[in-house]
Short mmCIF file of C-alpha atoms and ligand atoms in Angstrom, two decimals:
data_model
loop_
_atom_site.label_atom_id
_atom_site.label_comp_id
_atom_site.label_asym_id
_atom_site.label_seq_id
_atom_site.Cartn_x
_atom_site.Cartn_y
_atom_site.Cartn_z
CA MET A 272 148.60 123.54 131.43
CA THR A 273 149.11 122.55 135.09
CA ARG A 274 147.57 119.25 136.15
CA ARG A 275 144.71 119.33 138.69
CA PHE A 276 145.14 116.64 141.35
CA ASP A 277 142.43 115.22 143.65
CA ALA A 278 144.75 115.72 146.62
CA ASP A 279 148.17 117.07 147.48
CA PHE A 280 148.76 114.05 149.75
CA LEU A 281 147.01 110.71 149.42
CA ILE A 282 147.55 108.36 152.36
CA ILE A 283 146.73 104.66 152.12
CA GLY A 284 145.90 103.17 155.53
CA ALA A 285 143.81 104.46 158.42
CA GLY A 286 145.76 102.69 161.14
CA LEU A 287 147.67 104.70 163.74
CA VAL A 288 150.64 105.35 161.44
CA GLY A 289 148.55 106.60 158.49
CA LEU A 290 146.31 108.77 160.67
CA ALA A 291 149.23 110.20 162.67
CA THR A 292 150.96 111.01 159.37
CA ALA A 293 147.86 112.79 158.03
CA TRP A 294 147.56 114.75 161.27
CA LYS A 295 151.23 115.78 161.34
CA LEU A 296 151.06 116.80 157.65
CA LEU A 297 148.07 119.02 158.33
CA CYS A 298 149.74 120.53 161.42
CA ALA A 299 152.75 121.45 159.27
CA ARG A 300 150.76 122.48 156.15
CA PRO A 301 147.20 123.45 157.20
CA ASN A 302 146.11 124.30 153.64
CA ALA A 303 147.21 121.01 152.13
CA ARG A 304 144.48 118.85 150.58
CA ALA A 305 144.87 115.43 152.23
CA LEU A 306 142.90 112.26 151.50
CA VAL A 307 143.08 109.04 153.53
CA LEU A 308 141.83 105.75 152.01
CA ASP A 309 141.29 102.50 153.88
CA LYS A 310 139.80 99.24 152.64
CA GLU A 311 137.96 98.55 155.90
CA HIS A 312 134.79 100.24 157.15
CA ALA A 313 136.34 101.47 160.40
CA VAL A 314 139.73 102.91 161.34
CA ALA A 315 142.26 100.74 163.24
CA THR A 316 140.76 97.46 162.05
CA HIS A 317 144.06 95.59 161.82
CA GLN A 318 147.27 95.94 163.88
CA SER A 319 146.31 99.28 165.46
CA GLY A 320 143.15 97.77 166.92
CA ARG A 321 144.50 94.29 167.70
CA ASN A 322 147.53 94.73 169.90
CA SER A 323 148.53 94.55 173.58
CA GLY A 324 147.70 98.21 174.23
CA VAL A 325 151.09 98.85 175.86
CA ILE A 326 152.85 102.22 175.81
CA HIS A 327 156.47 101.06 175.55
CA ALA A 328 159.32 102.87 177.31
CA GLY A 329 162.12 101.99 174.85
CA VAL A 330 164.06 99.37 176.81
CA TYR A 331 164.77 96.76 174.14
CA TYR A 332 165.77 98.54 170.95
CA GLU A 333 169.16 98.86 169.26
CA PRO A 334 170.63 102.15 170.53
CA GLY A 335 170.60 104.83 167.85
CA SER A 336 167.99 103.00 165.74
CA LEU A 337 164.78 104.66 164.54
CA LYS A 338 162.89 102.29 166.86
CA ALA A 339 164.85 103.44 169.91
CA ARG A 340 164.46 107.12 169.03
CA PHE A 341 160.80 107.07 168.01
CA CYS A 342 159.78 104.86 170.94
CA ARG A 343 161.29 107.30 173.47
CA GLU A 344 159.70 110.28 171.71
CA GLY A 345 156.44 108.37 171.25
CA LEU A 346 156.25 107.47 174.93
CA GLN A 347 155.98 111.14 175.94
CA ALA A 348 153.87 112.08 172.89
CA THR A 349 151.35 109.27 173.49
CA TYR A 350 150.85 110.15 177.17
CA ALA A 351 150.43 113.83 176.23
CA PHE A 352 148.01 113.06 173.35
CA CYS A 353 145.90 110.71 175.49
CA ALA A 354 145.70 113.27 178.31
CA GLU A 355 144.77 116.09 175.92
CA HIS A 356 142.08 114.10 174.10
CA ASP A 357 140.58 112.20 177.06
CA ILE A 358 141.73 108.80 175.83
CA PRO A 359 141.84 106.12 178.54
CA HIS A 360 145.46 105.49 179.55
CA ALA A 361 147.58 104.82 182.63
CA ARG A 362 151.26 104.67 183.58
CA CYS A 363 151.17 101.29 185.38
CA GLY A 364 154.81 100.24 184.94
CA LYS A 365 156.11 96.81 184.01
CA LEU A 366 158.43 94.08 185.26
CA ILE A 367 160.67 91.99 182.99
CA VAL A 368 161.24 88.76 184.90
CA ALA A 369 164.23 86.40 184.57
CA THR A 370 163.52 82.78 185.53
CA SER A 371 166.89 81.10 184.73
CA PRO A 372 170.59 81.98 185.07
CA LEU A 373 170.79 82.55 181.27
CA GLU A 374 167.87 84.97 181.50
CA VAL A 375 169.56 86.82 184.39
CA LEU A 376 172.55 87.40 182.08
CA ARG A 377 170.25 88.58 179.30
CA LEU A 378 168.40 90.81 181.76
CA LYS A 379 171.70 92.46 182.77
CA ALA A 380 172.42 93.19 179.10
CA LEU A 381 168.90 94.58 178.76
CA ALA A 382 169.45 96.86 181.78
CA GLU A 383 172.60 98.23 180.09
CA ARG A 384 170.73 98.77 176.85
CA ALA A 385 167.87 100.52 178.66
CA ARG A 386 170.35 102.92 180.25
CA THR A 387 171.95 103.65 176.86
CA ASN A 388 168.45 104.34 175.52
CA ALA A 389 167.77 106.71 178.46
CA ALA A 390 164.92 104.47 179.69
CA ALA A 391 164.82 104.51 183.50
CA VAL A 392 164.95 100.98 184.98
CA GLU A 393 165.43 99.55 188.46
CA TRP A 394 166.98 96.13 189.21
CA LEU A 395 164.93 93.97 191.61
CA ASP A 396 166.46 90.93 193.30
CA GLN A 397 164.37 87.86 194.11
CA ALA A 398 163.10 89.23 197.44
CA ALA A 399 162.23 92.65 196.00
CA LEU A 400 160.45 90.96 193.09
CA SER A 401 158.18 88.87 195.33
CA GLU A 402 157.47 91.89 197.52
CA THR A 403 156.53 93.98 194.43
CA GLU A 404 154.45 91.27 192.74
CA PRO A 405 153.62 88.39 195.14
CA ALA A 406 152.04 86.27 192.37
CA VAL A 407 155.21 86.38 190.23
CA THR A 408 158.28 84.17 190.71
CA GLY A 409 161.75 84.64 189.27
CA LEU A 410 165.42 85.11 190.06
CA ALA A 411 165.44 88.84 189.33
CA ALA A 412 163.48 91.51 187.47
CA LEU A 413 163.81 94.90 185.83
CA ARG A 414 161.19 97.43 186.81
CA VAL A 415 160.25 100.01 184.16
CA ASP A 416 157.99 102.62 185.72
CA ASP A 417 157.39 104.62 182.51
CA THR A 418 155.62 101.76 180.69
CA GLY A 419 151.86 102.15 180.49
CA MET A 420 148.70 101.29 178.61
CA ALA A 421 146.41 103.15 176.22
CA ASP A 422 143.20 102.62 174.33
CA TYR A 423 144.80 102.64 170.86
CA PRO A 424 141.55 102.27 168.86
CA ALA A 425 140.24 105.35 170.72
CA MET A 426 143.49 107.15 169.87
CA ALA A 427 143.00 106.27 166.18
CA ARG A 428 139.42 107.56 166.28
CA ALA A 429 140.59 110.81 167.92
CA LEU A 430 143.25 111.26 165.22
CA ALA A 431 140.63 110.63 162.51
CA THR A 432 138.40 113.34 163.99
CA LEU A 433 141.31 115.80 164.15
CA VAL A 434 142.23 115.05 160.54
CA GLN A 435 138.66 115.52 159.33
CA ASN A 436 138.21 118.71 161.38
CA ALA A 437 141.35 120.03 159.70
CA GLY A 438 139.62 119.63 156.33
CA ALA A 439 140.93 116.26 155.11
CA ARG A 440 138.75 113.47 153.72
CA ILE A 441 138.81 109.93 155.05
CA GLU A 442 137.19 107.44 152.69
CA LEU A 443 136.60 104.00 154.20
CA GLY A 444 135.69 100.82 152.31
CA GLN A 445 138.11 101.77 149.48
CA THR A 446 140.54 98.98 148.64
CA VAL A 447 143.46 100.30 146.65
CA GLN A 448 144.05 97.85 143.83
CA SER A 449 146.73 99.63 141.86
CA VAL A 450 149.28 102.36 142.38
CA ARG A 451 151.09 104.01 139.44
CA GLU A 452 153.78 106.61 139.77
CA ARG A 453 153.86 109.11 136.87
CA SER A 454 156.33 111.84 136.07
CA GLU A 455 154.34 114.52 137.90
CA GLY A 456 152.42 112.59 140.59
CA VAL A 457 150.68 109.35 141.48
CA GLU A 458 147.50 107.59 140.35
CA VAL A 459 145.62 105.19 142.56
CA GLN A 460 142.75 102.90 141.58
CA THR A 461 140.06 101.33 143.78
CA PRO A 462 137.20 99.17 142.41
CA GLY A 463 134.88 102.19 142.18
CA ALA A 464 137.14 105.21 141.76
CA ALA A 465 140.42 106.63 140.50
CA TYR A 466 142.41 109.22 142.43
CA SER A 467 145.43 111.32 141.60
CA ALA A 468 147.77 113.06 144.02
CA ARG A 469 150.99 115.01 144.02
CA HIS A 470 152.41 112.70 146.68
CA LEU A 471 151.43 109.24 147.92
CA ILE A 472 152.10 107.87 151.41
CA VAL A 473 151.60 104.16 151.95
CA CYS A 474 150.97 103.06 155.56
CA ALA A 475 149.26 99.79 154.69
CA GLY A 476 150.72 97.52 157.39
CA LEU A 477 150.24 93.89 156.39
CA GLN A 478 149.81 94.84 152.70
CA GLY A 479 152.53 97.52 152.56
CA ASP A 480 155.12 95.59 150.53
CA ARG A 481 152.59 94.68 147.83
CA LEU A 482 151.63 98.30 147.20
CA ALA A 483 155.31 99.32 147.21
CA ARG A 484 156.12 96.67 144.58
CA GLN A 485 153.17 97.79 142.47
CA ALA A 486 154.54 101.31 142.51
CA GLY A 487 157.77 99.94 141.03
CA LEU A 488 159.97 99.71 144.13
CA ALA A 489 162.46 96.82 144.07
CA LEU A 490 162.34 95.31 147.56
CA ASP A 491 164.79 92.81 149.04
CA PHE A 492 162.30 91.83 151.76
CA ALA A 493 158.65 90.81 152.13
CA ILE A 494 156.02 91.15 154.82
CA VAL A 495 155.50 87.86 156.65
CA PRO A 496 152.46 87.66 158.95
CA PHE A 497 152.99 86.40 162.52
CA ARG A 498 149.76 85.80 164.42
CA GLY A 499 149.66 86.69 168.09
CA ASP A 500 147.05 84.65 169.96
CA TYR A 501 145.78 86.05 173.24
CA PHE A 502 143.68 84.87 176.15
CA ARG A 503 142.00 86.96 178.78
CA LEU A 504 142.25 85.99 182.45
CA HIS A 505 139.00 85.20 184.22
CA ASP A 506 137.58 88.28 186.00
CA ALA A 507 138.23 86.59 189.36
CA ARG A 508 141.99 86.95 188.61
CA SER A 509 141.87 90.59 187.48
CA SER A 510 143.80 91.86 190.52
CA LEU A 511 146.56 89.21 190.16
CA ILE A 512 149.22 91.77 189.17
CA ARG A 513 149.79 95.52 189.50
CA HIS A 514 152.31 95.90 186.63
CA HIS A 515 152.50 94.38 183.15
CA ILE A 516 154.64 91.23 183.53
CA TYR A 517 157.03 90.27 180.68
CA PRO A 518 159.48 87.39 180.30
CA VAL A 519 163.06 88.10 179.17
CA PRO A 520 162.92 88.03 175.34
CA ASP A 521 165.18 86.01 173.06
CA PRO A 522 167.53 88.74 171.73
CA ALA A 523 167.52 87.12 168.26
CA LEU A 524 163.77 87.70 167.83
CA PRO A 525 161.81 90.96 167.55
CA PHE A 526 158.96 89.48 169.66
CA LEU A 527 158.76 90.07 173.42
CA GLY A 528 157.34 86.73 174.57
CA ILE A 529 153.97 85.85 176.11
CA HIS A 530 153.24 88.47 178.76
CA LEU A 531 150.54 89.36 181.24
CA THR A 532 149.17 92.76 180.28
CA ARG A 533 146.86 94.95 182.31
CA LEU A 534 144.06 96.23 180.10
CA VAL A 535 143.02 99.84 180.16
CA GLU A 536 139.35 98.83 180.40
CA GLY A 537 140.14 96.52 183.35
CA GLY A 538 141.21 92.89 183.43
CA ILE A 539 144.37 91.16 182.21
CA SER A 540 145.26 89.77 178.80
CA VAL A 541 147.77 86.98 178.22
CA GLY A 542 149.86 86.84 175.07
CA PRO A 543 150.68 87.30 172.30
CA SER A 544 152.28 84.19 170.83
CA ALA A 545 154.13 84.62 167.51
CA MET A 546 153.01 81.89 165.13
CA LEU A 547 153.51 82.08 161.36
CA ALA A 548 150.04 82.84 159.92
CA PHE A 549 148.72 81.32 156.69
CA ALA A 550 146.89 84.53 155.75
CA ARG A 551 148.05 88.12 156.16
CA GLU A 552 144.80 88.95 157.91
CA GLY A 553 144.31 85.47 159.34
CA TYR A 554 143.10 85.87 162.87
CA ARG A 555 142.50 82.14 163.45
CA LEU A 556 144.72 79.08 163.07
CA SER A 557 142.30 77.77 160.42
CA HIS A 558 142.47 80.92 158.21
CA PHE A 559 144.18 80.34 154.86
CA ASN A 560 144.54 82.72 151.94
CA ALA A 561 145.75 81.14 148.72
CA ARG A 562 147.53 84.26 147.41
CA ASP A 563 149.21 84.99 150.74
CA LEU A 564 150.29 81.38 151.09
CA ARG A 565 151.66 81.19 147.53
CA ASP A 566 153.65 84.42 148.02
CA MET A 567 155.09 83.11 151.28
CA VAL A 568 156.05 79.71 149.91
CA LEU A 569 157.78 81.32 146.90
CA PHE A 570 159.71 83.78 149.08
CA PRO A 571 163.16 82.31 149.88
CA GLY A 572 163.49 84.50 153.01
CA LEU A 573 160.67 82.55 154.69
CA TRP A 574 162.47 79.19 154.46
CA ARG A 575 165.71 80.74 155.66
CA VAL A 576 164.04 82.39 158.64
CA LEU A 577 162.26 79.15 159.54
CA GLY A 578 165.56 77.28 159.38
CA ARG A 579 167.35 79.89 161.48
CA HIS A 580 164.68 79.94 164.23
CA ALA A 581 163.48 76.32 164.08
CA GLY A 582 163.41 75.91 167.90
CA ALA A 583 161.33 79.03 168.47
CA GLY A 584 159.05 78.03 165.56
CA LEU A 585 158.33 74.61 167.09
CA ARG A 586 157.63 76.19 170.49
CA GLU A 587 155.17 78.60 168.88
CA LEU A 588 153.49 75.77 166.98
CA GLY A 589 153.08 73.94 170.30
CA CYS A 590 151.45 77.03 171.84
CA ALA A 591 149.12 77.43 168.84
CA LEU A 592 147.97 73.79 169.02
CA SER A 593 147.79 73.29 172.78
CA LYS A 594 146.42 75.57 175.48
CA SER A 595 148.36 73.59 178.12
CA ARG A 596 151.60 74.25 176.23
CA TYR A 597 150.68 77.95 176.11
CA LEU A 598 149.94 77.90 179.86
CA ARG A 599 153.41 76.47 180.52
CA GLU A 600 154.99 79.67 179.13
CA ILE A 601 153.00 81.82 181.59
CA ARG A 602 153.61 79.53 184.55
CA LYS A 603 157.37 80.00 184.22
CA TYR A 604 156.88 83.34 185.98
CA CYS A 605 153.26 83.25 187.24
CA PRO A 606 152.64 79.70 188.56
CA SER A 607 149.17 80.26 189.99
CA VAL A 608 147.45 80.72 186.59
CA GLU A 609 145.23 77.69 185.83
CA LEU A 610 143.91 76.37 182.53
CA GLU A 611 140.33 77.43 183.38
CA ASP A 612 141.56 81.02 183.96
CA LEU A 613 142.28 81.37 180.22
CA LEU A 614 139.27 82.76 178.35
CA PRO A 615 139.07 83.61 174.61
CA HIS A 616 140.40 87.01 173.49
CA PRO A 617 140.84 88.39 169.92
CA SER A 618 144.14 87.68 168.13
CA GLY A 619 146.31 90.13 166.20
CA VAL A 620 148.64 89.64 163.23
CA ARG A 621 152.01 91.39 163.06
CA ALA A 622 153.33 92.72 159.75
CA GLN A 623 156.97 91.63 160.07
CA ALA A 624 159.45 92.39 157.30
CA VAL A 625 161.79 89.47 156.51
CA SER A 626 164.80 89.92 154.22
CA ARG A 627 165.51 87.60 151.29
CA ASP A 628 168.46 86.20 153.23
CA GLY A 629 166.18 85.21 156.12
CA ARG A 630 166.59 87.97 158.72
CA LEU A 631 163.70 89.33 160.75
CA LEU A 632 164.13 93.09 160.28
CA HIS A 633 163.94 94.79 163.67
CA ASN A 634 164.10 98.45 162.70
CA PHE A 635 161.40 100.69 161.24
CA LEU A 636 161.88 101.00 157.49
CA ILE A 637 160.78 103.88 155.26
CA ARG A 638 161.49 104.01 151.50
CA GLU A 639 160.98 106.91 149.11
CA THR A 640 160.56 107.55 145.40
CA ALA A 641 160.07 110.89 143.64
CA HIS A 642 156.35 111.10 144.45
CA ALA A 643 155.80 108.52 147.16
CA THR A 644 156.81 107.53 150.68
CA PHE A 645 156.37 103.92 151.81
CA VAL A 646 156.30 102.65 155.39
CA CYS A 647 157.75 99.20 154.78
CA ASN A 648 158.24 97.91 158.35
CA ALA A 649 156.40 99.36 161.34
CA PRO A 650 156.12 96.53 163.87
CA SER A 651 155.86 96.98 167.66
CA PRO A 652 156.29 99.53 169.22
CA ALA A 653 154.83 101.47 166.27
CA ALA A 654 151.58 102.13 168.14
CA THR A 655 153.60 103.89 170.88
CA ALA A 656 155.79 105.52 168.23
CA SER A 657 153.00 106.45 165.78
CA LEU A 658 153.11 110.21 166.44
CA PRO A 659 156.88 110.63 165.86
CA ILE A 660 156.78 108.20 162.91
CA GLY A 661 153.96 110.33 161.45
CA ALA A 662 155.99 113.49 162.04
CA GLU A 663 159.01 111.97 160.27
CA ILE A 664 156.98 110.81 157.26
CA ALA A 665 155.31 114.23 157.05
CA ARG A 666 158.77 115.85 157.09
CA LEU A 667 159.99 113.56 154.29
CA ALA A 668 156.84 114.06 152.21
CA LEU A 669 156.91 117.84 152.56
CA ARG A 670 160.50 117.96 151.27
CA HIS A 671 159.15 116.90 147.87
C1 FAD B 799 149.68 91.24 168.34
C2 FAD B 799 150.28 92.62 168.33
C3 FAD B 799 150.66 93.24 169.55
C4 FAD B 799 151.22 94.51 169.53
N1 FAD B 799 151.43 95.18 170.72
C5 FAD B 799 151.85 96.46 170.69
C6 FAD B 799 151.92 97.23 171.89
O1 FAD B 799 151.53 96.77 172.95
N2 FAD B 799 152.43 98.48 171.84
C7 FAD B 799 152.85 99.04 170.65
O2 FAD B 799 153.33 100.17 170.66
N3 FAD B 799 152.74 98.35 169.48
C8 FAD B 799 152.21 97.11 169.48
N4 FAD B 799 152.04 96.42 168.31
C9 FAD B 799 152.44 97.05 167.05
C10 FAD B 799 151.42 98.07 166.56
O3 FAD B 799 150.10 97.65 166.80
C11 FAD B 799 151.64 98.28 165.07
O4 FAD B 799 153.01 98.45 164.84
C12 FAD B 799 150.92 99.53 164.56
O5 FAD B 799 149.56 99.47 164.93
C13 FAD B 799 151.08 99.63 163.05
O6 FAD B 799 150.17 100.60 162.59
P1 FAD B 799 149.94 100.78 161.04
O7 FAD B 799 149.07 101.95 160.87
O8 FAD B 799 151.28 100.77 160.36
O9 FAD B 799 149.25 99.42 160.55
P2 FAD B 799 147.72 98.95 160.64
O10 FAD B 799 147.10 99.33 161.91
O11 FAD B 799 147.73 97.50 160.28
O12 FAD B 799 147.00 99.78 159.49
C14 FAD B 799 147.18 99.54 158.11
C15 FAD B 799 145.89 99.92 157.42
O13 FAD B 799 146.08 99.84 156.01
C16 FAD B 799 144.86 99.39 155.44
N5 FAD B 799 145.13 98.83 154.11
C17 FAD B 799 145.95 97.80 153.83
N6 FAD B 799 145.94 97.56 152.50
C18 FAD B 799 145.11 98.46 151.93
C19 FAD B 799 144.67 98.70 150.59
N7 FAD B 799 145.10 97.96 149.56
N8 FAD B 799 143.79 99.70 150.37
C20 FAD B 799 143.33 100.47 151.40
N9 FAD B 799 143.71 100.26 152.68
C21 FAD B 799 144.59 99.29 152.95
C22 FAD B 799 144.35 98.36 156.44
O14 FAD B 799 142.96 98.13 156.31
C23 FAD B 799 144.74 98.99 157.77
O15 FAD B 799 143.68 99.74 158.34
C24 FAD B 799 151.46 95.16 168.29
C25 FAD B 799 151.08 94.54 167.08
C26 FAD B 799 150.46 93.31 167.12
C27 FAD B 799 149.98 92.72 165.81
#
């Protein structure tokens, strides 16, 4: 007798990656029975709804990597999707500003990398920089005209509507507690229900590694949460800049540094920092979660990564504890910002995979078993890249 499953494809996670995956699956296989589960009561509650809102152009990423490829494809796909579905967005461009001779050298390397990645950039000398952005100071800058901004929560809601209109179910408020892979499919348990599916796709962001381990995958990395604290500039400063303004990042870290970001709804955000969080969904410095903390402390990769990046860690701790210290980072390239300009703004937490030997994993990471596909590392720019990531996961899942 053939087994009757609740769904052909069961997707855990209604963030941008899970919803884009469901949508791409249904585009490729319109008759498939797809079910999306999320533990929260709204889509895009975590990373997809708590980010900088930037559409990235693909400047920074290792040439040939999944990140480089999917970011370039995602750039075009996100603009097209936003235009087609009336989602607020704009191509405002960005400047990456070097403020020291070392940063000028790093900026030159970044310009080379951008060209290899087919991202169009223009070099600005000091005079051209101050003409382009009078409030910004630096020795040189790279201008990236393709960079933009989008309302990512609205994009997630639009994807959810498309998925439901295509016949799939989205069940919110369903925390998946256990995942079991069987010989012919997968069983998933929430507190109130049990589901079975031919194929499982896990896009669970900050909780992704836990569900993968439950399903029996042996992982040599763990998700470590890095909180990004933001401020919002006072409305009186909302015309301070015309582009997003970024510092030159430390090439050893996957984080881009505290930047000034134009918001699609108007105004400017400042951030995010990158401070180790004491809870995977800990949006305040004071948030602790005993299980998350225990897992982190017992994970050798955490101590190795802290040792390797001790200087950056101390700088981040300073920014988390002191607003003046945070302000100093912004004033390196935008000296007119004052302490009283910085108003509260919601934080986000990045799901960053760290290997057992203490490396911050930069690339997107997807693992597969016979009946399941796991998104194990989808940090920035995975909002920009969500549509091509979704297409790739759909392709992998449909092969089964
Ligand atoms: C501070 C910050 C700034 C960023 N800035 C940018 C940017 O400007 N541009 C850009 O392109 N990217 C940016 N990113 C990255 C981007 O936001 C993320 O890479 C992307 O949103 C990841 O989407 P996701 O669907 O994988 O994860 P998420 O959006 O976190 O979704 C995972 C979902 O899984 C659900 N879930 C987890 N566990 C369970 C369970 N057991 N049962 C049921 N459901 C579960 C969660 O509730 C959640 O809804 C930023 C990220 C952060 C944190």
